[in-house]
XYZ file of C-alpha atoms in Angstrom:
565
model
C 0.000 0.000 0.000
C 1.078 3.465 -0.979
C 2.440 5.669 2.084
C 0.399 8.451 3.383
C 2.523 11.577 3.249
C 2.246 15.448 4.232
C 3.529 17.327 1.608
C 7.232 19.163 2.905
C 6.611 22.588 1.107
C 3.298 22.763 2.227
C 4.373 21.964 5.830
C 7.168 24.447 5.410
C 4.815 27.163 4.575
C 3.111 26.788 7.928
C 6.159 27.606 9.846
C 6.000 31.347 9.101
C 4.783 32.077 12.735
C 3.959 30.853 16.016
C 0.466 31.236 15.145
C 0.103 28.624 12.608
C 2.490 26.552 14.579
C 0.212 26.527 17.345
C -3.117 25.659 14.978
C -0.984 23.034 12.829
C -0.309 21.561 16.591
C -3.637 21.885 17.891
C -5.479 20.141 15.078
C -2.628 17.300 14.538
C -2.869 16.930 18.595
C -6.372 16.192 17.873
C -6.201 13.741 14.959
C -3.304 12.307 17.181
C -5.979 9.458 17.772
C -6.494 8.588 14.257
C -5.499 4.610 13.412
C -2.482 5.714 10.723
C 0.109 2.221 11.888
C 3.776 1.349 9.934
C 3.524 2.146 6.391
C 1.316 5.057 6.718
C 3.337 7.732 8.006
C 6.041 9.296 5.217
C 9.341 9.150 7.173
C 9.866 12.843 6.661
C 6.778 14.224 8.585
C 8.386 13.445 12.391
C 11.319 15.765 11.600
C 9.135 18.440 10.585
C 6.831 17.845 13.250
C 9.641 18.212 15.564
C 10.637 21.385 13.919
C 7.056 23.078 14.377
C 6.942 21.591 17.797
C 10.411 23.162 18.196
C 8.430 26.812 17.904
C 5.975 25.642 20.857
C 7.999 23.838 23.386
C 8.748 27.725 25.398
C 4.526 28.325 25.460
C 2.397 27.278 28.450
C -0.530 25.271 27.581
C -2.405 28.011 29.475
C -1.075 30.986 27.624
C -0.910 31.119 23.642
C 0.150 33.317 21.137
C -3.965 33.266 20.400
C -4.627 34.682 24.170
C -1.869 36.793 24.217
C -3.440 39.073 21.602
C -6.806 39.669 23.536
C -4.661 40.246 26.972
C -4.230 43.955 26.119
C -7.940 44.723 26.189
C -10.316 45.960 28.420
C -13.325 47.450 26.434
C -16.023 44.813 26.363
C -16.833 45.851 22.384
C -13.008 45.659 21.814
C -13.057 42.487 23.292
C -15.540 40.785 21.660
C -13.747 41.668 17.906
C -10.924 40.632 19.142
C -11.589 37.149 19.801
C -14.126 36.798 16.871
C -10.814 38.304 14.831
C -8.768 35.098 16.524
C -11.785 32.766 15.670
C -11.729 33.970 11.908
C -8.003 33.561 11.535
C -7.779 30.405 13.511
C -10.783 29.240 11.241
C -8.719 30.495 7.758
C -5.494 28.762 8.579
C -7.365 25.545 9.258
C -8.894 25.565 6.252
C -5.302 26.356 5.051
C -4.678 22.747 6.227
C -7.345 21.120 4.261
C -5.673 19.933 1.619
C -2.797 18.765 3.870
C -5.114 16.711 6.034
C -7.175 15.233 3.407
C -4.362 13.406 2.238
C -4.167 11.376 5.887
C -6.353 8.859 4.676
C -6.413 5.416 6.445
C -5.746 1.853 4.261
C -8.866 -0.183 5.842
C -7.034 -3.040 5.025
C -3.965 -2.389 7.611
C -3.862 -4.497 10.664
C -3.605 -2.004 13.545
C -1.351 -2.705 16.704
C -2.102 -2.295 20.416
C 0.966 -4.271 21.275
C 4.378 -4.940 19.321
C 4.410 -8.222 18.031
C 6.249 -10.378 15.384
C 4.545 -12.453 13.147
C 8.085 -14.212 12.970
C 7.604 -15.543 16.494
C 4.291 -17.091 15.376
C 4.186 -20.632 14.837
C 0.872 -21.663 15.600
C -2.316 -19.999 14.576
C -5.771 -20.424 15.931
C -9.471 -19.264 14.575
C -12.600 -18.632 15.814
C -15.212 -19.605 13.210
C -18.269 -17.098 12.699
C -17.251 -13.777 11.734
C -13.487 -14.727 11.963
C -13.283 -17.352 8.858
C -17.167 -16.828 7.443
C -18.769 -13.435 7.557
C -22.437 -13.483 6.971
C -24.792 -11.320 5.074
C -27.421 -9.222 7.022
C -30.199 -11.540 5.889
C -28.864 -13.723 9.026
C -29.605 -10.726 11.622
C -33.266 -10.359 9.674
C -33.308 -14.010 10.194
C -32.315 -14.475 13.846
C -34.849 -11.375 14.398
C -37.710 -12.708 13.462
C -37.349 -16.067 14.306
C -36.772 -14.802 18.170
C -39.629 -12.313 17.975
C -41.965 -15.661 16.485
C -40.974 -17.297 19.674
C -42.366 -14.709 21.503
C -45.207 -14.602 20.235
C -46.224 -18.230 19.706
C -44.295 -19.565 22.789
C -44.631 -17.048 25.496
C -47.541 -15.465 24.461
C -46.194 -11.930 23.693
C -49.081 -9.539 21.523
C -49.402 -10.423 17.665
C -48.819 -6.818 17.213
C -44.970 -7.776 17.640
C -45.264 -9.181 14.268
C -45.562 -5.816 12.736
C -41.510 -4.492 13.902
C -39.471 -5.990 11.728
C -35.144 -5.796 12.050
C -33.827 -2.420 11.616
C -30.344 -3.139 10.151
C -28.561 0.155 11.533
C -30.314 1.067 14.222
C -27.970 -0.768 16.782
C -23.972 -1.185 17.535
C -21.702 -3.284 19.012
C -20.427 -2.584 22.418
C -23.689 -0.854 24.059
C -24.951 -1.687 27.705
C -28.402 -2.592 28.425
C -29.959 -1.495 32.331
C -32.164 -4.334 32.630
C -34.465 -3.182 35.072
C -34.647 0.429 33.561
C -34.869 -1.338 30.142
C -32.606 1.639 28.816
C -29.981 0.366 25.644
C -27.197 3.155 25.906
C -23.319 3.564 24.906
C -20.722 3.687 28.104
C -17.150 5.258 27.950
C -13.964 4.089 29.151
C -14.587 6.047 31.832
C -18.001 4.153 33.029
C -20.042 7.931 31.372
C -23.152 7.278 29.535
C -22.770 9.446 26.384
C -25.628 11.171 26.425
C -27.674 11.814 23.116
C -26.808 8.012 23.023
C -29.624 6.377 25.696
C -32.519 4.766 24.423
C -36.153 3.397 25.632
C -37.394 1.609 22.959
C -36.639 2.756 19.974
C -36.951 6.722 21.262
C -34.068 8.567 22.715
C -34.412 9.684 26.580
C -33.866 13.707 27.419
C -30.779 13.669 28.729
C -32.245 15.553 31.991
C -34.108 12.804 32.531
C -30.960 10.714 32.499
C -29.117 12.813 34.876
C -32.188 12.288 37.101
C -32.057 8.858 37.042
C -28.482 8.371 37.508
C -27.791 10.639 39.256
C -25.566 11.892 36.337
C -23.906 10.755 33.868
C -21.714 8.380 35.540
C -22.793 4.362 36.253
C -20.966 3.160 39.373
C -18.497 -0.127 38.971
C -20.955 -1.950 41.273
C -23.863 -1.784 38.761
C -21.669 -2.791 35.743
C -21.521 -6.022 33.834
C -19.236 -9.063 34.936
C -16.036 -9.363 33.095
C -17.547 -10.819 29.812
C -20.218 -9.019 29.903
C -23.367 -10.757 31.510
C -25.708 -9.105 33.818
C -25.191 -11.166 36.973
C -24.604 -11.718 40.628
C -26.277 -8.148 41.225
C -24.965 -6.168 38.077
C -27.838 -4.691 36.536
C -25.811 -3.870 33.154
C -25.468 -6.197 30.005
C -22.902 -5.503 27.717
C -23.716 -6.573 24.399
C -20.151 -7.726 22.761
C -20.914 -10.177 19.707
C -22.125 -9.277 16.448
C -24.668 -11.685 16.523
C -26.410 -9.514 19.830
C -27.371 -6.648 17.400
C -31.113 -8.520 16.393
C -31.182 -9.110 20.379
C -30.269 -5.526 21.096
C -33.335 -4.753 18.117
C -35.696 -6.877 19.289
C -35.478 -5.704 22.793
C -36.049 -2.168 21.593
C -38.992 -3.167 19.330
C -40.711 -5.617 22.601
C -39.716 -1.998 24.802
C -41.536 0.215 22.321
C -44.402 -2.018 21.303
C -45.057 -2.385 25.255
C -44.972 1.759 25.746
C -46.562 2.539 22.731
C -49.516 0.441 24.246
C -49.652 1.781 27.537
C -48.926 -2.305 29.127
C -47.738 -2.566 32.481
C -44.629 -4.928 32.005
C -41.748 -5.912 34.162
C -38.580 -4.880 32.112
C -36.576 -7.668 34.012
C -39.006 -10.674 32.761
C -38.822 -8.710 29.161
C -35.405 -8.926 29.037
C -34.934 -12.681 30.229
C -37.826 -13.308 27.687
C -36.007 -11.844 24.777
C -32.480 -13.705 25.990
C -33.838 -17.020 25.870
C -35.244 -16.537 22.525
C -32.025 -15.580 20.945
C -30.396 -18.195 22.955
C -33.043 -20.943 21.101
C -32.289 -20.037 17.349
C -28.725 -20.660 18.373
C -29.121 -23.657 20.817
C -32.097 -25.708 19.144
C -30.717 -25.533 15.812
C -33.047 -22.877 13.864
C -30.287 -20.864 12.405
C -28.109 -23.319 11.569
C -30.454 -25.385 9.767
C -32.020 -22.368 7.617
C -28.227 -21.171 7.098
C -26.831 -24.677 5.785
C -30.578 -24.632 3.420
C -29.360 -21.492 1.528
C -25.488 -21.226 2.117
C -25.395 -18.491 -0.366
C -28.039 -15.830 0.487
C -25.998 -15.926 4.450
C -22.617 -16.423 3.975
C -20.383 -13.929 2.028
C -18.068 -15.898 -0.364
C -14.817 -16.584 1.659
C -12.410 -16.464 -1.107
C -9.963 -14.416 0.869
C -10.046 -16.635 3.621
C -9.422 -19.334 1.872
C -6.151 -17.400 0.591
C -5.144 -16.415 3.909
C -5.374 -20.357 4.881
C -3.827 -21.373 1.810
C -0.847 -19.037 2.638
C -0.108 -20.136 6.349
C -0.021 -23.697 4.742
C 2.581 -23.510 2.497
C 4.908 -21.514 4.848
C 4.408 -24.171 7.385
C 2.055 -22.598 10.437
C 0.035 -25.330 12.033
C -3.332 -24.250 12.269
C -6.494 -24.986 14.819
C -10.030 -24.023 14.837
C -11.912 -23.801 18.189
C -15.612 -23.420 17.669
C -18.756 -22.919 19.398
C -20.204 -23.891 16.712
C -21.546 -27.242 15.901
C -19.322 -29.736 13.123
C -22.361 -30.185 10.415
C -22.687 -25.917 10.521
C -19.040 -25.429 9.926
C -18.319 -28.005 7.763
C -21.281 -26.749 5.107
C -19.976 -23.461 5.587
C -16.238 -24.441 4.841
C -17.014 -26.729 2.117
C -18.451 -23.260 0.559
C -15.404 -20.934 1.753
C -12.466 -23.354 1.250
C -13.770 -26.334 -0.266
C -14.461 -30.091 0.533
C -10.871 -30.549 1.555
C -10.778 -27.822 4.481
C -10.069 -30.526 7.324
C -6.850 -31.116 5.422
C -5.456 -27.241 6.406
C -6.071 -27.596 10.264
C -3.993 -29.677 12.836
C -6.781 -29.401 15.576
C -10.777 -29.057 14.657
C -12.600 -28.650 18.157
C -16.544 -27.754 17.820
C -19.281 -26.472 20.184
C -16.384 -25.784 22.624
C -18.316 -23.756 24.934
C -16.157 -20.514 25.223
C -15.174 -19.127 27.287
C -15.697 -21.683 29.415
C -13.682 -23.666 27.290
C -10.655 -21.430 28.607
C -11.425 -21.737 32.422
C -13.247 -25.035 33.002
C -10.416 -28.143 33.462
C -13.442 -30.706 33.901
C -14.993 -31.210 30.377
C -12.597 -33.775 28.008
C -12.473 -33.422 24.787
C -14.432 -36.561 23.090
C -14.455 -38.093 19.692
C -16.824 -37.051 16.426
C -16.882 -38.581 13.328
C -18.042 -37.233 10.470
C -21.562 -38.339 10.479
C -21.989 -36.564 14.030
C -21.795 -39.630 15.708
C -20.025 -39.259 19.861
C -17.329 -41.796 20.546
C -16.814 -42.527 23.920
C -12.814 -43.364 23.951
C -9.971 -41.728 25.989
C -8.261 -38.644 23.780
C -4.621 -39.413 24.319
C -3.688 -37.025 21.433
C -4.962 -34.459 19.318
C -5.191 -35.606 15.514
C -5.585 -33.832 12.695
C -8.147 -34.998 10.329
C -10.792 -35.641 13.765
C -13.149 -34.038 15.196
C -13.408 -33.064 18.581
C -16.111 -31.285 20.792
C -15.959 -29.755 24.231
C -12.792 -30.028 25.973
C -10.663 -27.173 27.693
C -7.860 -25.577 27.360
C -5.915 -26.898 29.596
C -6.271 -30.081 28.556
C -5.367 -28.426 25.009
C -2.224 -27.333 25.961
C -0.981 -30.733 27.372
C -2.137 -32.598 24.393
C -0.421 -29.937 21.832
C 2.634 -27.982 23.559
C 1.337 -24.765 21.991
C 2.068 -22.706 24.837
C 2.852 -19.015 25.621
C 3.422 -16.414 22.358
C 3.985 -18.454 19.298
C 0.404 -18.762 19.274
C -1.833 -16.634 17.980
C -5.508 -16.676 17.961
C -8.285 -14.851 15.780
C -11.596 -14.386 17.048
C -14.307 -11.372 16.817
C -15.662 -11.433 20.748
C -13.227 -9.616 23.229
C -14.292 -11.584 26.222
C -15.263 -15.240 25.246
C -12.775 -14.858 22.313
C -9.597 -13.011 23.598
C -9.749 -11.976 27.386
C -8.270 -15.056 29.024
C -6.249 -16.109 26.111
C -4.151 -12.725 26.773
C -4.461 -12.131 30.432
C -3.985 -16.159 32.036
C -2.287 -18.056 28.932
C 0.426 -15.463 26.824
C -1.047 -16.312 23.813
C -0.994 -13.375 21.160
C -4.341 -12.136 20.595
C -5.988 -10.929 16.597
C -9.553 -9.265 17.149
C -11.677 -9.172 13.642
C -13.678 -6.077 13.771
C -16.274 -5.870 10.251
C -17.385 -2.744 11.364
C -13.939 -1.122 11.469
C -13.919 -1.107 7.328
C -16.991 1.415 7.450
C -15.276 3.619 9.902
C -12.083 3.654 8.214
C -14.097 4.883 5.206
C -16.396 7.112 6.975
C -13.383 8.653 8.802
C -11.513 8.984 5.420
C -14.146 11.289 3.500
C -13.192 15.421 3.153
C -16.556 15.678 5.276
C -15.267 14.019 8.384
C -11.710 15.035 7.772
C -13.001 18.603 7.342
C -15.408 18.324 10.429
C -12.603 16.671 12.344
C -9.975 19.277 12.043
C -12.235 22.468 12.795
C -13.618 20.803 15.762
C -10.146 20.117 16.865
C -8.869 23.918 16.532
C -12.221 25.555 17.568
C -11.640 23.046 21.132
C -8.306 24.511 21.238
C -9.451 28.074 20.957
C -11.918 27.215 24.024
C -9.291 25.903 25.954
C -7.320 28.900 25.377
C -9.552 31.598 25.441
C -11.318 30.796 28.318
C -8.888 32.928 30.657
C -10.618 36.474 30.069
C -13.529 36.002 32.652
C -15.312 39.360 31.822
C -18.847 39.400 30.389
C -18.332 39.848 26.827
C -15.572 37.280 26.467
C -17.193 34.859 28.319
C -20.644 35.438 25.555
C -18.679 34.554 23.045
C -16.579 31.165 24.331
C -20.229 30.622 24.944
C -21.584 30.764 21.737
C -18.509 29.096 20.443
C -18.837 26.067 22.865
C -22.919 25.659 21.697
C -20.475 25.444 18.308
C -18.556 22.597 19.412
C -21.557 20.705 21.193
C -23.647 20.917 17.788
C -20.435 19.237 15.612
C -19.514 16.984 18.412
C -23.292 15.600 17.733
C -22.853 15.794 14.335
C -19.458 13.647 14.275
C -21.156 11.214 16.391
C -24.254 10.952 13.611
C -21.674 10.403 10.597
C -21.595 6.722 12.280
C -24.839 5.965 13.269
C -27.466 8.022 14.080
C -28.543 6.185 17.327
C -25.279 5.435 19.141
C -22.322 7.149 16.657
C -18.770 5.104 16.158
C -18.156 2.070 18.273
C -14.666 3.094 19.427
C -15.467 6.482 20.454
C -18.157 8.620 22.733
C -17.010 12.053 21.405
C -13.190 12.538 22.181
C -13.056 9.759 24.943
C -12.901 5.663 23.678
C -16.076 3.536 24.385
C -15.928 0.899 26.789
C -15.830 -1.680 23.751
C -12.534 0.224 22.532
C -10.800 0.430 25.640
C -11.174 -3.549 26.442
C -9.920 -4.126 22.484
C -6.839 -2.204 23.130
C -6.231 -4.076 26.635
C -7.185 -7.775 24.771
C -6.469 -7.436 21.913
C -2.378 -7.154 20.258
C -3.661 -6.263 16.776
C -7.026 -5.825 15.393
C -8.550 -5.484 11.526
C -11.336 -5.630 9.429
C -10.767 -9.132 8.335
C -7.982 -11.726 8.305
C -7.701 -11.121 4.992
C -5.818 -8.287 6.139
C -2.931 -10.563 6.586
C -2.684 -11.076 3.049
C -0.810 -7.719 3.087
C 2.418 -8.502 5.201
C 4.587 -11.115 5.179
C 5.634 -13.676 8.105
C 8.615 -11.059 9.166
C 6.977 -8.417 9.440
C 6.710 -6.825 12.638
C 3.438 -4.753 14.165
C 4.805 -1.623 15.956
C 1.933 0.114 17.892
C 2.100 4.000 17.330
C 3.654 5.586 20.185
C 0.611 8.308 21.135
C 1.525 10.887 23.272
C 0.546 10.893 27.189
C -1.207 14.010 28.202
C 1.674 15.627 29.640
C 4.246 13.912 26.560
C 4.459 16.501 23.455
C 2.298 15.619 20.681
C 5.205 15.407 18.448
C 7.907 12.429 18.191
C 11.325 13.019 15.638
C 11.533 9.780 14.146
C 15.205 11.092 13.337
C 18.539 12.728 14.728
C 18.865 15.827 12.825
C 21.951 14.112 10.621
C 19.601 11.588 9.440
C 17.051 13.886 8.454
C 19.623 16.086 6.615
């Protein structure tokens, strides 16, 4: 892939004062967050970084060039032009940067580090099934909705009217939190802050006052939050809703919500949401999806071609390869038959289905046992792990002893942070892949002279605020007002690029989600698809880009001044 670069001229020309210094810094500080990894940053642009962060390293944070021009004041009127004359210029010489910043687009098909790691280490790689080898279309969500909402209906004996909501493909995203007895779907911060704009009864927003009543702000105390993967439990009162195959759960329980309000019915949100859980739970566990998936392979699973490469490629170089599935064997095989080809077995050293993760991880007691290929359960003693067998159930443990594949020459793929990745990182060493589909549309989003645009004025305008917020009189204070109702309506905005509901998944405004900080703490490296590896080769090595702390300077020399010469 092509390096992204900043042009040197144009960076030069921004040098010609401490002015443009300071916006070129304020707006880079601010896209400081954006995913650009090895082979996106032109080697030139840290020793011209350092240069213009050369200009700023003698200014306080708390005193700019930008303040220093309204300090001289004290007419109100004289006051207010001022800083509306700072606003204009600081608004002109980020537009100045435009074209600079539009060429920082993002490859979507990088793999993007949260830890340094060598693929030449790896030796052993491991795979999660759905959404790691097959993706499916989003006739499966449609499918899984309205077979759940049927249940209701015809089982527990929710209204017909239910049959009248139907799936609403982008209404819902990864990552939210669900307050079961306040049935209220919502998106949570690293910081445990509801987002608000984000919180939803039904399929309504809440007022955020109304919010803040509830909770007492905006914060949701550690006590009330989900278990470590994610399950409302032992007293939490929070779900967090991880997979990709929760997003017709998180639907449905916003259609049941709504139907129930719209029709003035007394219900009890607890039994609602229990009622809705086991419904998912029996198009998974009772074999509904998996039969009508396996009847029309083509309408749910996107062609795996590029898997198959990927596969294909850690074969011939030698990688042993195991797949550990919840899944059952007659639903993966179909599916592989279609992605691979008949002869899949042939490219894994260990095939383990319906493992039960992540219990499979923590639980010593279940052995693996014996499945041939007709689905039949043998009942001997596994001694060893053979390739071209099935097995089902197990643990990890038991894994380990069988195989050897211990500590970081393994590494395993899998889309669910907790069940996939958590205790594979944080109890065994094992290097860690997370497959995000959804980061592909956010890459693009993010990579469109709208958002990039957007992005960068937002940046500079917070700047401005943080600046000129010093001069306490009247006047000044109306307009950092007026300029703060500014940032509040693009900060909305931003978040409605993504989704109108609930905005990106890895971010609530400038803070990370709850979803993003647990992929950065589980996860070594994370893409779109593994597919993505298609693009590197078995030396390369995955350097996570060193951000800058809050007190570290947002700009890092990637040279000595003789190399850069």
């Amino acid at each position: 892939m092509a390096p992204l670069s900043f042009p040197l001229s144009s960076l030069l020309k921004l040098k010609d004062c401490a002015q443009k210094a300071n916006i070129f810094c304020n707006v880079l500080q601010g896209l400081h967050h954006r995913p650009l990894r090895s082979r996106l940053w032109k080697r030139n642009f840290g020793a011209v970084a350092h240069g213009v962060g050369q200009l700023l390293s003698h200014q306080p944070r708390g005193k700019s060039y930008a303040a220093s021009v309204c300090s001289s004041s004290s007419d109100g009127q004289d006051m207010t032009d001022r800083l509306w004359s700072v606003y204009n210029e600081t608004k002109k010489q980020t537009e100045d940067l435009l074209p600079v910043i539009s060429t920082n687009s993002v490859n979507p098909n990088t793999i993007f580090a949260n830890n340094e790691m060598s693929l030449r280490d790896i030796e052993i790689y491991g795979f999660d099934y759905d959404y790691t080898l097959a993706f499916y279309s989003r006739h499966l969500h449609t499918l899984i909705f309205d077979i759940a909402r049927d249940i209701l209906i015809t089982n527990l004996r929710y209204p017909e009217g239910l049959r009248n909501y139907e799936y609403i493909p982008d209404f819902a995203v990864r990552g939210l939190h669900y307050d079961v007895q306040k049935a209220l779907l919502m998106k949570i911060d690293a910081f445990h802050y509801i987002q608000l704009g984000t919180v939803y009864r039904g399929l309504h927003p809440v007022p955020d006052e109304e919010v803040i009543a509830m909770y007492e702000g905006s914060h949701v105390p550690l006590e009330i939050m989900s278990d470590f993967y994610g399950k409302s439990s032992h007293g939490h009162t929070m779900k967090q809703f991880m997979d990709i195959f929760s997003l017709p759960e998180m639907t449905l329980l916003s259609c049941v919500n709504d139907f129930f309000m719209r029709h003035n019915i007394d219900y009890e949100p607890v039994h609602l949401y229990k009622d809705v859980k086991e419904a998912i739970r029996d198009v998974h566990v009772k074999g509904i999806m998996y039969r009508a998936v396996e009847a029309d392979i083509e309408k749910f699973i996107c062609y795996g071609e590029q898997s198959h490469a990927v596969l294909k490629k850690l074969s011939e170089h030698g990688k042993k390869m195991f797949l550990i599935t919840n899944s059952p064997f007659d639903f993966v095989d179909r599916g592989m038959h279609y992605i691979v080809g008949k002869d899949w077995m042939d490219l894994f050293d260990v095939v383990i289905v319906q493992a039960d993760k992540p219990g499979f991880f923590n639980d010593r007691r279940k052995p693996f046992r014996r499945v041939t290929d007709k689905g039949a359960l043998l009942w001997d003693r596994i001694h060893k792990l053979e390739k071209g067998k099935i097995y089902k159930q197990g643990n990890l443990y038991e894994f380990l002893r069988l195989t050897g594949w211990r500590g970081s020459k393994v590494l395993y793929f899998g889309d669910h942070i907790y069940s996939d990745l958590a205790d594979l990182t944080l109890k065994h060493g094992w290097r860690t892949g997370a497959i995000i589909p959804e980061l592909r549309k956010e890459i693009k989003i993010m990579n469109t002279e709208e958002y990039m645009h957007m992005m960068a004025w937002l940046q500079a305008l917070t700047g401005l605020i943080e600046q000129m917020q010093v001069h306490r009189d009247p006047a000044s204070q109306a307009v950092v007002n007026e300029w703060i109702r500014e940032r509040e309506a693009m900060r909305s905005q931003t978040k409605d690029i993504f989704n109108g509901q609930f905005g990106s998944l890895f971010r609530t405004y400038h803070n990370p989600t709850y979803f993003s900080r647990r992929l950065s703490r589980f996860a070594d490296i994370y893409m779109a698809s593994i597919s993505c590896l298609l693009n590197y080769d078995f030396q390369h090595t995955f350097f996570p880009r060193r951000t800058p702390l809050q007190h570290e300077s947002p700009f890092w020399p990637e040279h000595s001044p003789a190399e850069t010469q």
